[in-house]
PDB file of C-alpha atoms and ligand atoms in Angstrom:
ATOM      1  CA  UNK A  35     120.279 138.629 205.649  1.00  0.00           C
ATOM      2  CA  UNK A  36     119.634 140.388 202.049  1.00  0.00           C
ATOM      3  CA  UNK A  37     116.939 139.788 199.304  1.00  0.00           C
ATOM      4  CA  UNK A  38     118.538 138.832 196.130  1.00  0.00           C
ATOM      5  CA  UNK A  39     117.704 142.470 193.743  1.00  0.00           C
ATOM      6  CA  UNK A  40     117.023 139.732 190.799  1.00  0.00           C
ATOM      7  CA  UNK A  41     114.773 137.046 191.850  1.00  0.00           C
ATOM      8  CA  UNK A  42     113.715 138.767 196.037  1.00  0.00           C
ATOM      9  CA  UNK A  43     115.143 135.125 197.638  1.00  0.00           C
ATOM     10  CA  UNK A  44     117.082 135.610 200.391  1.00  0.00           C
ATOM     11  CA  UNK A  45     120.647 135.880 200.136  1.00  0.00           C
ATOM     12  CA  UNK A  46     123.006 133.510 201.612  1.00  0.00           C
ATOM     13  CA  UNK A  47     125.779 133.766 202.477  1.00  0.00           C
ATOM     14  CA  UNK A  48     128.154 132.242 200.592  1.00  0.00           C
ATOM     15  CA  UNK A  49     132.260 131.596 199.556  1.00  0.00           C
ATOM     16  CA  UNK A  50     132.749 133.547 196.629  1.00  0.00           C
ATOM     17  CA  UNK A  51     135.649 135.914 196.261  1.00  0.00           C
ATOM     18  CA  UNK A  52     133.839 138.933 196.872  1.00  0.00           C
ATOM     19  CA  UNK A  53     131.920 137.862 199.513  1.00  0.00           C
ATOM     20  CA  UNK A  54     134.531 136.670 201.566  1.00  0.00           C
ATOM     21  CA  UNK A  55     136.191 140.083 201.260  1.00  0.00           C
ATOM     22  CA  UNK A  56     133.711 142.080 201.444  1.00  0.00           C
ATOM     23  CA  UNK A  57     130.392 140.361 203.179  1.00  0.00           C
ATOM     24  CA  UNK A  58     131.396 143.014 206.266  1.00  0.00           C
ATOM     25  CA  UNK A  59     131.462 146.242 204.063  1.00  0.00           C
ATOM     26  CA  UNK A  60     128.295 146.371 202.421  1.00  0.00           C
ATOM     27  CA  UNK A  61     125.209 143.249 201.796  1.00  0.00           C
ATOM     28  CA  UNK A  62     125.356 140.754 199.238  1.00  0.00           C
ATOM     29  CA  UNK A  63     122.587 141.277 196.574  1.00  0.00           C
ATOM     30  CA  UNK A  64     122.674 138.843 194.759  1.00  0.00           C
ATOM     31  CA  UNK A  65     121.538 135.017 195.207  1.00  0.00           C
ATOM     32  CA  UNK A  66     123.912 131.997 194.617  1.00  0.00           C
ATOM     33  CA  UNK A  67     121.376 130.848 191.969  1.00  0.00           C
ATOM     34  CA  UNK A  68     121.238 134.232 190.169  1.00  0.00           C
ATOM     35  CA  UNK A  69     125.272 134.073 190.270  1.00  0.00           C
ATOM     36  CA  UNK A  70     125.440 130.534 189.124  1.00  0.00           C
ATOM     37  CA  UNK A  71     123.451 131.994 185.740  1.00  0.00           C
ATOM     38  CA  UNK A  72     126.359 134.688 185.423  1.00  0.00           C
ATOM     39  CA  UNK A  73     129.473 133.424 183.132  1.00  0.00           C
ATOM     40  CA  UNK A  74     132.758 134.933 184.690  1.00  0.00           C
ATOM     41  CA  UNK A  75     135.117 136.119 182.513  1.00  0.00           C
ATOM     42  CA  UNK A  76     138.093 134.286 184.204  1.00  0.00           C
ATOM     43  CA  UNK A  77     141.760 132.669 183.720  1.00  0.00           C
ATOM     44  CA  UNK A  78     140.771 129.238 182.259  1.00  0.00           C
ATOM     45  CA  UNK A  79     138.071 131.235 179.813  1.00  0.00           C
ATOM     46  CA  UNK A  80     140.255 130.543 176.165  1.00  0.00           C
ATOM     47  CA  UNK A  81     139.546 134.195 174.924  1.00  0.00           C
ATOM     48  CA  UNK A  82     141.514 137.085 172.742  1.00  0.00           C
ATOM     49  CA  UNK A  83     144.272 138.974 174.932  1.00  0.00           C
ATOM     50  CA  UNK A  84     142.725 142.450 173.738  1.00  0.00           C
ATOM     51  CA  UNK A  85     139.588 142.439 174.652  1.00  0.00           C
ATOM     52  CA  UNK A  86     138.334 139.164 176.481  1.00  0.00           C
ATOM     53  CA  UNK A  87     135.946 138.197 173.751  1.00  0.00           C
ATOM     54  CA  UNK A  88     135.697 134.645 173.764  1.00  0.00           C
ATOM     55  CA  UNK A  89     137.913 133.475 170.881  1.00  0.00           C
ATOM     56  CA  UNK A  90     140.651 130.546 169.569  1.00  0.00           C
ATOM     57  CA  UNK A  91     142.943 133.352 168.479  1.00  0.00           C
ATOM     58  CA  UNK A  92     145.026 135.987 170.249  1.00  0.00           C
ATOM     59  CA  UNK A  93     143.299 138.297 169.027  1.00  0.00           C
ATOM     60  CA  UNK A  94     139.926 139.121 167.923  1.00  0.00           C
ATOM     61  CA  UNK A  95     138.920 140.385 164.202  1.00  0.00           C
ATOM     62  CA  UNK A  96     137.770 143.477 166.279  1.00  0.00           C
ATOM     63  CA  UNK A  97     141.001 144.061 167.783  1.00  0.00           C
ATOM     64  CA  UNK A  98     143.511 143.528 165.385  1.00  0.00           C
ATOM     65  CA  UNK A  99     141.473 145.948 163.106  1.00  0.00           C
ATOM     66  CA  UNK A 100     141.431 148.305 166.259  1.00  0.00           C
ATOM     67  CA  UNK A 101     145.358 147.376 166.526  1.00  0.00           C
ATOM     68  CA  UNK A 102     145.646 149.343 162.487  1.00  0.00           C
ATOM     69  CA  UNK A 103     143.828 151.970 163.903  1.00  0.00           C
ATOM     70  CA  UNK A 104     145.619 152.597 166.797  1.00  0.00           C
ATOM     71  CA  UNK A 105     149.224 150.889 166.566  1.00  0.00           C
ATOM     72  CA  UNK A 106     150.611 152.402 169.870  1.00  0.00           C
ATOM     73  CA  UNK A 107     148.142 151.219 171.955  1.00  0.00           C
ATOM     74  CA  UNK A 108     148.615 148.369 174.238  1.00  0.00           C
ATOM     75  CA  UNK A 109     144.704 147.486 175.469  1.00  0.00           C
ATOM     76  CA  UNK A 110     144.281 145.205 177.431  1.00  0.00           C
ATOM     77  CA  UNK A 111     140.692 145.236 178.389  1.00  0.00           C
ATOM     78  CA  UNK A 112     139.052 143.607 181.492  1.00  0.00           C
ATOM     79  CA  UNK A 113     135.613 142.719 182.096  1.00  0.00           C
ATOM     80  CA  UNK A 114     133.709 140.600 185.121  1.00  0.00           C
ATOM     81  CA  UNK A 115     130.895 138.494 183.338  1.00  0.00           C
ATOM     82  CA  UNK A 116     130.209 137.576 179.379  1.00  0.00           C
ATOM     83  CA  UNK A 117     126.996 139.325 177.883  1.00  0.00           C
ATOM     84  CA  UNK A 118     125.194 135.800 178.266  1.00  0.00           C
ATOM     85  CA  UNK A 119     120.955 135.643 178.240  1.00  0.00           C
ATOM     86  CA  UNK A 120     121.015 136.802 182.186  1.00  0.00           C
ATOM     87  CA  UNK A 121     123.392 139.553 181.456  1.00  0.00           C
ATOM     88  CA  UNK A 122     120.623 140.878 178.813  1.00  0.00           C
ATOM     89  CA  UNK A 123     117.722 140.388 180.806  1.00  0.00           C
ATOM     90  CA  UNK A 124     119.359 142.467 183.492  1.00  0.00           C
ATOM     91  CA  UNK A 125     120.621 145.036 181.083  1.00  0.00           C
ATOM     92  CA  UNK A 126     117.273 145.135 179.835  1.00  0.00           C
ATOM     93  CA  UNK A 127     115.728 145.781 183.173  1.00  0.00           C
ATOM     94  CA  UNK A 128     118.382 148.456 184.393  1.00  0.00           C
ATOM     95  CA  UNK A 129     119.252 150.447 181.842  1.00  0.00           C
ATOM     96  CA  UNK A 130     116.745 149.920 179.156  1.00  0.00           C
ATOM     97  CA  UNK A 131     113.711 149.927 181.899  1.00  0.00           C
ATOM     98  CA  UNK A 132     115.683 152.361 184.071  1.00  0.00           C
ATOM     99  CA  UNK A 133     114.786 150.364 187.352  1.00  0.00           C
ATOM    100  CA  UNK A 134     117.924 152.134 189.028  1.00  0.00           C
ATOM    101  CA  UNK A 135     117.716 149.831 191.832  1.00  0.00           C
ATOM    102  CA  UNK A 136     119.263 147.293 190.386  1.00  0.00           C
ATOM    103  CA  UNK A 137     122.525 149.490 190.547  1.00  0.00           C
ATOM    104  CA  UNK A 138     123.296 147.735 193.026  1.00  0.00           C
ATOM    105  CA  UNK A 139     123.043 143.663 192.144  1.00  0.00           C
ATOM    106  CA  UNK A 140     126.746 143.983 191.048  1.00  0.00           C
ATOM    107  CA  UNK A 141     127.659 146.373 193.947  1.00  0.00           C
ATOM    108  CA  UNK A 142     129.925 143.143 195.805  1.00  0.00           C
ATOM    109  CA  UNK A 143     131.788 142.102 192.486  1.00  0.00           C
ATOM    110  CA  UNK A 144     132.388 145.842 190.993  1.00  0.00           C
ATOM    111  CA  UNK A 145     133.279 146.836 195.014  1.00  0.00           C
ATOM    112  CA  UNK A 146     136.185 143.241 194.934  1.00  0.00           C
ATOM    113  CA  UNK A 147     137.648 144.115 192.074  1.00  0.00           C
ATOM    114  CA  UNK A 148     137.302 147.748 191.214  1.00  0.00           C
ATOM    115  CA  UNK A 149     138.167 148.920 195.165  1.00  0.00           C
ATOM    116  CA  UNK A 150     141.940 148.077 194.640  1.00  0.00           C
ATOM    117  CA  UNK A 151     142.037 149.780 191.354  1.00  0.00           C
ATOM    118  CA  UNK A 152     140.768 152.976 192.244  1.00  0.00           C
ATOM    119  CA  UNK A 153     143.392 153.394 195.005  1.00  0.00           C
ATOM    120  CA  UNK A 154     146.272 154.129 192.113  1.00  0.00           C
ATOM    121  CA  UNK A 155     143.735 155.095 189.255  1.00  0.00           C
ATOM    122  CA  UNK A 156     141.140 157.268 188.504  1.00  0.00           C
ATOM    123  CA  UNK A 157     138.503 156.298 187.847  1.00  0.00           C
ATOM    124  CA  UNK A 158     136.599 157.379 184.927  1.00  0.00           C
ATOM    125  CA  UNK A 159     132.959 156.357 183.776  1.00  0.00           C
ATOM    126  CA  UNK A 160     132.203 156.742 180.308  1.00  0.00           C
ATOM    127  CA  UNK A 161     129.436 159.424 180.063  1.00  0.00           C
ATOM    128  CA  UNK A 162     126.038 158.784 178.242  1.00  0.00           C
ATOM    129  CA  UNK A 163     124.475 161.469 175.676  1.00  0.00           C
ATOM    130  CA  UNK A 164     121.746 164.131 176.964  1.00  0.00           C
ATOM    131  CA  UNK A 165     119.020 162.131 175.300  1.00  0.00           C
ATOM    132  CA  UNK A 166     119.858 159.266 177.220  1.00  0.00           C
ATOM    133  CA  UNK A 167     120.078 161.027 180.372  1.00  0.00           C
ATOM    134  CA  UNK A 168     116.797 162.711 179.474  1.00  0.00           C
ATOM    135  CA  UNK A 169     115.235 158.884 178.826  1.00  0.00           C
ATOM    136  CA  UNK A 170     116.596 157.290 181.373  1.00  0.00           C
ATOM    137  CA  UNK A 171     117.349 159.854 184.270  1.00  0.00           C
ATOM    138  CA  UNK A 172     120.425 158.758 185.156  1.00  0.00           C
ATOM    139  CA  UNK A 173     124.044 157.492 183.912  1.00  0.00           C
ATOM    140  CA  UNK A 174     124.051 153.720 184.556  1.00  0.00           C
ATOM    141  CA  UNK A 175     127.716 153.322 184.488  1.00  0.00           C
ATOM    142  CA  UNK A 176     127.533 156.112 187.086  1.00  0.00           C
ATOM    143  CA  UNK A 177     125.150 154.305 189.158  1.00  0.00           C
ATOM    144  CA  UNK A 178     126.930 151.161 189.224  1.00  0.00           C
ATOM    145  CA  UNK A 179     129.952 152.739 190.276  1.00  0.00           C
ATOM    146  CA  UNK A 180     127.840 155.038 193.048  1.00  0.00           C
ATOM    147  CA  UNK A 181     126.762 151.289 194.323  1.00  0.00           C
ATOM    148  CA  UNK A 182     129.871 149.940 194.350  1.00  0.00           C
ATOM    149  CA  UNK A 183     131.383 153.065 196.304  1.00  0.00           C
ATOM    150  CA  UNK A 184     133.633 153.885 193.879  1.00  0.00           C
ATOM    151  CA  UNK A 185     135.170 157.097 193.989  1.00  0.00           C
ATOM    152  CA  UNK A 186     135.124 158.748 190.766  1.00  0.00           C
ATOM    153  CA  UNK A 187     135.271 162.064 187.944  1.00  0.00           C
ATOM    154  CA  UNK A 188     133.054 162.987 185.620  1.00  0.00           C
ATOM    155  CA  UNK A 189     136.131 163.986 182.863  1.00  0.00           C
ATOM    156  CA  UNK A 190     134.287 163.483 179.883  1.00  0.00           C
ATOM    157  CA  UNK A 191     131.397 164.796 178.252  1.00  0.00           C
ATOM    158  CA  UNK A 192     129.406 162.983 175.539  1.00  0.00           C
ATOM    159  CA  UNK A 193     128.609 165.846 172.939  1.00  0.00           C
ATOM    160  CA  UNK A 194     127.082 163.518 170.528  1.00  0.00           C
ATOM    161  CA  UNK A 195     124.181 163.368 168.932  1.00  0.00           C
ATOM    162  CA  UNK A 196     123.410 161.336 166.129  1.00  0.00           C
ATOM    163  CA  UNK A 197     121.423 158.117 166.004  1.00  0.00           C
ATOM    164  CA  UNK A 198     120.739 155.283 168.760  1.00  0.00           C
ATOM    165  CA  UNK A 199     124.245 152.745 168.973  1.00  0.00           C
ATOM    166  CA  UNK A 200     121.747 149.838 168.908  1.00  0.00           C
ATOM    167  CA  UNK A 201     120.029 151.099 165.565  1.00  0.00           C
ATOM    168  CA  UNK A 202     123.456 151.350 163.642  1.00  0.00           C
ATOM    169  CA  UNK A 203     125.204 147.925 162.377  1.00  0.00           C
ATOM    170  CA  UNK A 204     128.190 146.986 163.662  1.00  0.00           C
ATOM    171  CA  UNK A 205     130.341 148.705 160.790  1.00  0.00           C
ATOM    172  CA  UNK A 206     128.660 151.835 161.020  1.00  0.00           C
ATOM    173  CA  UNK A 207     129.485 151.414 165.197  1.00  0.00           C
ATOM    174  CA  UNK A 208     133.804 151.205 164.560  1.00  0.00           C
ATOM    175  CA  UNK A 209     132.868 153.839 161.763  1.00  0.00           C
ATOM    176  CA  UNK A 210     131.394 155.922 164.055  1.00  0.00           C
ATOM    177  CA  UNK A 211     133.575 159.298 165.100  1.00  0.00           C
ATOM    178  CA  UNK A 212     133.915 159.511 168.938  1.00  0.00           C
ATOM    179  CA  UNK A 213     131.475 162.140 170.637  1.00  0.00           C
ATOM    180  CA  UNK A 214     133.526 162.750 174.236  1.00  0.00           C
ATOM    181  CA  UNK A 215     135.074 165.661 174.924  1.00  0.00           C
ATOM    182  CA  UNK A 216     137.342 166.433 178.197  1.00  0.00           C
ATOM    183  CA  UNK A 217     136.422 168.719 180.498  1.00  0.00           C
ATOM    184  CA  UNK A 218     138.891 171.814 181.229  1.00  0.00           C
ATOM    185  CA  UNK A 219     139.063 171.750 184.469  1.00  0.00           C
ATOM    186  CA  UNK A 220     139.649 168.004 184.605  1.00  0.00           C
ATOM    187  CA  UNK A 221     142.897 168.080 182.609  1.00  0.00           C
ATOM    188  CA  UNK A 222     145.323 168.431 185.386  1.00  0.00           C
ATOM    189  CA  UNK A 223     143.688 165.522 186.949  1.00  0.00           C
ATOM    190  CA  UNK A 224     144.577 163.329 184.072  1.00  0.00           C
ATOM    191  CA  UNK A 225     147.852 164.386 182.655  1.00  0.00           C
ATOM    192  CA  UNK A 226     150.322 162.354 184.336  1.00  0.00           C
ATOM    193  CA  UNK A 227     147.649 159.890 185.989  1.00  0.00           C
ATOM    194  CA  UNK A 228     146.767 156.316 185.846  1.00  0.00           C
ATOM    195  CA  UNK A 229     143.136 156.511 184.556  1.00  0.00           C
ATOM    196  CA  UNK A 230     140.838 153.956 184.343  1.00  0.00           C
ATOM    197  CA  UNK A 231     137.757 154.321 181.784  1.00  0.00           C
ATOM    198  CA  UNK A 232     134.901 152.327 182.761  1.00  0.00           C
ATOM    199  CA  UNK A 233     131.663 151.066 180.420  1.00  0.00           C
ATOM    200  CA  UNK A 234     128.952 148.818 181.470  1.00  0.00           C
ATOM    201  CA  UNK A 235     128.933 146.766 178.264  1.00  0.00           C
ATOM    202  CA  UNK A 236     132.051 146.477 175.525  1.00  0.00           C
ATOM    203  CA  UNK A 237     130.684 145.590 172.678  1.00  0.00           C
ATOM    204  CA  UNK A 238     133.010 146.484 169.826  1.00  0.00           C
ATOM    205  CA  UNK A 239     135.153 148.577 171.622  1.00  0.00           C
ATOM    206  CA  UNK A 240     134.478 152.114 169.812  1.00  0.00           C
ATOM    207  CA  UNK A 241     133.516 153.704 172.706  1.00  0.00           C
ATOM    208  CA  UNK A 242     136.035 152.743 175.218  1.00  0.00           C
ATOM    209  CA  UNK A 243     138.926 153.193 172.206  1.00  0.00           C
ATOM    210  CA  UNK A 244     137.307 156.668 171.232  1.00  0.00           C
ATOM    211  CA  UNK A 245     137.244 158.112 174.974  1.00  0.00           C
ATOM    212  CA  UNK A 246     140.838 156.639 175.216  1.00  0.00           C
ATOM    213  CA  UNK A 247     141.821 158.378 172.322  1.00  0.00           C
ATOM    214  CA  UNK A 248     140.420 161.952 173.547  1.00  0.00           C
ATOM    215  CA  UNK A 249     142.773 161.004 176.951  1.00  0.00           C
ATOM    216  CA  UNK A 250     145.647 160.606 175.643  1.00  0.00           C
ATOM    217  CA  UNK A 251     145.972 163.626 174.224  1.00  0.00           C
ATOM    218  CA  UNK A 252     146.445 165.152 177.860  1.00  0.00           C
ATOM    219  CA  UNK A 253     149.412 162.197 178.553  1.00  0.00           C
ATOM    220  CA  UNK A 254     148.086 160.259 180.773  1.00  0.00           C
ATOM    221  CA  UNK A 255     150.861 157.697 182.483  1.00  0.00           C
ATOM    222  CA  UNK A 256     148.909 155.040 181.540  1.00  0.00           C
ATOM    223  CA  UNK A 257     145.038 154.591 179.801  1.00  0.00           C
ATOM    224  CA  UNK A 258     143.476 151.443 180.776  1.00  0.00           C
ATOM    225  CA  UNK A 259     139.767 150.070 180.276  1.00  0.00           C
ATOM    226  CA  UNK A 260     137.139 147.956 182.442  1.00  0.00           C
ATOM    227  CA  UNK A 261     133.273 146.746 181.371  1.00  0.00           C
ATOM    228  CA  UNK A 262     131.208 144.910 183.660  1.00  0.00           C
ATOM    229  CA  UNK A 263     129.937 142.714 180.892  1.00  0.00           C
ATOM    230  CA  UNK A 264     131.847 141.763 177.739  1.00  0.00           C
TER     231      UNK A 264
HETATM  232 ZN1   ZN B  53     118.385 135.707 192.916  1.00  0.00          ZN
HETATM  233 ZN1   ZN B  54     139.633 141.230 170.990  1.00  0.00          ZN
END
């Protein structure tokens, strides 16, 4: 029996997906009633075929601008939960706060459905700045991934400086040239491979579509992109 990381009620154990699969591999973390908060992002959610944002059309304003921008590529991007009110709170908390314990609330779900995946991908986290690594001490998407036990590379390096994402707006954010950088001795790894570039958050899609964009210059078979929230 585990204490829920969110609210420290004990954890049940319960019938979700993840659990079921993997209750024996590692303990659940999270309560049903802090998972009942969470919005899935799931089949029967009506929601743009880019990027999962909920959304009537196809495809988002977002992506079809990203679609003029990039006309060869073929996203389609995957996330677990929508950026609801509990999603905030706990981004708040993890990465904002830097209380890296909480690595670990999503360690079941990322473990279900990023496990499979990183059997015929690599997996690639996207990396944060030095300023945010000298704030915060560590790279949450890193951490998450660490939780999960997710095998992965550290390919990229974020050589930006510049200001704070959450300062700019939103059209100075797709503006915004990309600051990632492959490492040398990482190129053989990703020519010819499946990669998979993971975020913790997509919010417009710059940085996922600007660390793509640095990959695919070193032919990857195939690029494709996962956030925990969206
Ligand atoms: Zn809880
Ligand atoms: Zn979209």
């Amino acid at each position: 029996m585990s204490v829920c990381l969110w609210c420290l009620e004990k954890v049940e154990d319960s019938l979700s997906f993840a659990n079921l699969f993997y209750r024996n591999v590692m303990p659940r973390q999270m309560c049903d009633h802090c998972y009942s908060q969470l919005k899935p992002v799931s089949k029967e959610t009506v929601k743009c075929a880019g990027c999962e944002k909920m959304s009537e059309d196809d495809l988002c304003l977002d992506c079809r601008k990203w679609k003029k921008t990039y006309p060869e590529y073929d996203f389609k991007h995957r996330s677990l939960f929508y950026y609801n009110e509990f999603a905030k709170a706990y981004m708040k908390k993890y990465k904002v706060m830097g209380d890296c314990e909480l690595s670990s609330l999503f360690a079941l779900e990322l473990k279900a459905h990023l496990g499979p995946l990183s059997k015929q991908s690599r997996i690639i986290p996207i990396p944060i700045s030095q300023g945010s690594k000298q704030t915060r001490g560590f790279n949450q998407v890193e951490l998450l991934l660490d939780s999960a036990e997710i095998p992965y590379i550290r390919a990229l390096e974020n050589v930006g400086q510049g200001e704070k994402q959450s300062k700019k707006n939103k059209a100075d954010r797709m503006e915004t040239q990309q600051p990632f950088i492959l490492e040398t001795e990482m190129e053989s790894l990703v020519t010819g491979a499946s990669v998979l570039l993971v975020d913790d958050l997509y919010t417009t899609g710059r940085t996922l579509f600007h660390a793509a964009d640095v990959l695919k210059q070193y032919s990857p078979k195939r690029i494709e992109t996962f956030s925990l929230f969206r």
